Short mmCIF file of C-alpha atoms in Angstrom, two decimals:
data_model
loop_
_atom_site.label_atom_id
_atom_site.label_comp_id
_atom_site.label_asym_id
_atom_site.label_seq_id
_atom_site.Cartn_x
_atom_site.Cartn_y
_atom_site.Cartn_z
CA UNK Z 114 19.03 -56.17 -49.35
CA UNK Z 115 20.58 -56.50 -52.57
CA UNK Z 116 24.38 -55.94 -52.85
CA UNK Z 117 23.97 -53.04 -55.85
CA UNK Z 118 21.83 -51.58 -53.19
CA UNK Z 119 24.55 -52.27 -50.37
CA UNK Z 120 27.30 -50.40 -52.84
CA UNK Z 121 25.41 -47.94 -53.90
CA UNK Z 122 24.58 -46.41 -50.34
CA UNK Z 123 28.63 -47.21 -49.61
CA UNK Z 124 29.39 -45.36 -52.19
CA UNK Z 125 27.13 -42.21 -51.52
CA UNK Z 126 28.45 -41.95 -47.83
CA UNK Z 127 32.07 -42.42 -49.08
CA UNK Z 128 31.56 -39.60 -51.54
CA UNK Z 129 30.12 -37.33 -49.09
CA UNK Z 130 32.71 -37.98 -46.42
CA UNK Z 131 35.69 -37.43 -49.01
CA UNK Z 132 34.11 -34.04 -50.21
CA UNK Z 133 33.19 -32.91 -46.56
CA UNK Z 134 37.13 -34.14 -45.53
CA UNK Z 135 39.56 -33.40 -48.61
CA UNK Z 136 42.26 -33.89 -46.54
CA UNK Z 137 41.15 -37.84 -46.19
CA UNK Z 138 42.12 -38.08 -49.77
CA UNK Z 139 44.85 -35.83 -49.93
CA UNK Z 140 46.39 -38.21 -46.98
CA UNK Z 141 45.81 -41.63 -48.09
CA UNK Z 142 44.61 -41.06 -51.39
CA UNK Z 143 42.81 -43.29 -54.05
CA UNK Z 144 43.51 -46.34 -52.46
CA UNK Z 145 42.70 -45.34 -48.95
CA UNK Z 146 38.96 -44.10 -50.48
CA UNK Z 147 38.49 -47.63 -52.01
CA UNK Z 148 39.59 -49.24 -48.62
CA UNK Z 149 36.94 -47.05 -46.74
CA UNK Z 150 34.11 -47.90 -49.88
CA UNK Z 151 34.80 -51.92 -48.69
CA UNK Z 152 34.72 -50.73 -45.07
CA UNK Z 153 31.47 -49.14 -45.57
CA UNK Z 154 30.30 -52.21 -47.41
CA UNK Z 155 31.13 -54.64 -44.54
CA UNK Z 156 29.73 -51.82 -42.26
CA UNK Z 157 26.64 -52.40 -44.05
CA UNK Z 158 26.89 -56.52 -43.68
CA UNK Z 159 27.37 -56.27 -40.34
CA UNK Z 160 23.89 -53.98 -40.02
CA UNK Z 161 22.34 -56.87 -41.92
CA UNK Z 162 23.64 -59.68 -39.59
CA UNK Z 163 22.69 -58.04 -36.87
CA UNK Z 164 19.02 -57.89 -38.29
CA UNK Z 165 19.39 -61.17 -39.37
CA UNK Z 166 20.33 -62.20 -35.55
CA UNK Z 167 18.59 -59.61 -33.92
CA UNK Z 168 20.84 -58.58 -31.73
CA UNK Z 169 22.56 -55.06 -31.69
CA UNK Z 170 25.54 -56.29 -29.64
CA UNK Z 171 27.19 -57.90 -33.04
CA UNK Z 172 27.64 -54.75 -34.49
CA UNK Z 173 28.34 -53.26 -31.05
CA UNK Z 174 31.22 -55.39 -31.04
CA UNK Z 175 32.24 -55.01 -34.50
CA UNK Z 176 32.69 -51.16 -34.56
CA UNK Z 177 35.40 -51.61 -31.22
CA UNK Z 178 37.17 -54.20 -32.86
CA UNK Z 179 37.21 -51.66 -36.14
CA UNK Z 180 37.87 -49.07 -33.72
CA UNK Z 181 40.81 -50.55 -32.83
CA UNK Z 182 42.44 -51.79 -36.00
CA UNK Z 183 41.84 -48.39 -37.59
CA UNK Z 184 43.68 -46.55 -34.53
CA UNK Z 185 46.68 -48.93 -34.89
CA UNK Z 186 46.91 -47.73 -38.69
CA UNK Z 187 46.68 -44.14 -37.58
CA UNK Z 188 43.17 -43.04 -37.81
CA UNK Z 189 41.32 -41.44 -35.03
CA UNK Z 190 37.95 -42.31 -33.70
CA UNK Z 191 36.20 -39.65 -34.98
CA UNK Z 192 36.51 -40.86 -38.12
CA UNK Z 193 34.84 -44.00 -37.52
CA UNK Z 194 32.03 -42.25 -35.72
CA UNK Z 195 31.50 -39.85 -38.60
CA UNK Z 196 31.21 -42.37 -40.50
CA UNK Z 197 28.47 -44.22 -38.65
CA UNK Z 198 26.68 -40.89 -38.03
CA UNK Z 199 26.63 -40.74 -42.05
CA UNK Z 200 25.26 -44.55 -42.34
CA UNK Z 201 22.20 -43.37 -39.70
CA UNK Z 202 21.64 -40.01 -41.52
CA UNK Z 203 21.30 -41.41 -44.85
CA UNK Z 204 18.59 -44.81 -43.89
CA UNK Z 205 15.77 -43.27 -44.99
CA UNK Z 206 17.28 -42.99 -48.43
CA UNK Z 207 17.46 -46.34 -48.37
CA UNK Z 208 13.78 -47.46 -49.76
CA UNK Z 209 14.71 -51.65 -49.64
CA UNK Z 210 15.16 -51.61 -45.87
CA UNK Z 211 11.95 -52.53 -43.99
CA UNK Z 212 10.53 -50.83 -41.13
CA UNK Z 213 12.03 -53.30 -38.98
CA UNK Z 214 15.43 -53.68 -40.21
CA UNK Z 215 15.57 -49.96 -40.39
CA UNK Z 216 14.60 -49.70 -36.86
CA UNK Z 217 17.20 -52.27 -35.98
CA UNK Z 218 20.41 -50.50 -37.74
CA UNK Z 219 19.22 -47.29 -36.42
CA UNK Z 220 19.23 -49.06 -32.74
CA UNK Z 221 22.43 -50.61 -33.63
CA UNK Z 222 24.21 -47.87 -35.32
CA UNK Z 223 22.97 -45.97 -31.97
CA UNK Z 224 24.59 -47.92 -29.42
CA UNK Z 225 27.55 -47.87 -31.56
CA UNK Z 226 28.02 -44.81 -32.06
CA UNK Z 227 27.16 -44.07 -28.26
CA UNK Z 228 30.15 -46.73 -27.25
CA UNK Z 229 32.69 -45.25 -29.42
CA UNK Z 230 31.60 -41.68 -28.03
CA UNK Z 231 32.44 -42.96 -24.42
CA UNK Z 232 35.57 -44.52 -25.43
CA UNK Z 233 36.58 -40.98 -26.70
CA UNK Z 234 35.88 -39.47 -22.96
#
């Protein structure tokens, strides 16, 4: 996947998750939407690794070391997890990814999102 294609899906989830959650920028403002843009974008390069490796578990492990950092700086899980649910929702706008690699971020974004949900219990 090309990396203009990579930004510009960052950048639509971004968008959407700063207009659904005003209070995101009203908290950490310009620079904390720019930090979640590269987030997204490494997000996004960790879905392609994971294709590339073809196994789920490297994103799996990814998201609870993410999970982690972000807590110690004061965010909550379920912002992370909205987040991921936003990546999933929006693959099939997405027309570069192959069937396969969309199957395979779906699977991993999945299992992701299903491990940070059970951390959250």
């Amino acid at each position: 996947m090309r990396e203009a294609v990579m930004a510009d899906w960052a950048a639509s989830v971004v968008e959407a998750m700063y207009r659904d959650h005003p209070d995101l920028y009203e908290r950490y403002g310009q620079r904390g939407k720019e930090k979640c843009l590269e987030d997204n974008l490494h997000h996004i390069r960790h879905l392609r690794t994971c294709f590339e490796l073809r196994d789920s578990q490297f994103f799996v492990d990814y998201v609870r070391w993410l999970d982690g950092i972000l807590r110690a700086h004061g965010m909550q899980t379920a912002h992370l997890l909205d987040n991921l649910e936003r990546l999933a929702a929006t693959l099939s706008g997405v027309p570069e990814l192959g069937d396969e690699e969309r199957r395979t971020y779906e699977e991993s974004l999945r299992v992701a999102m299903d491990t940070l949900r059970r951390r959250g219990e």
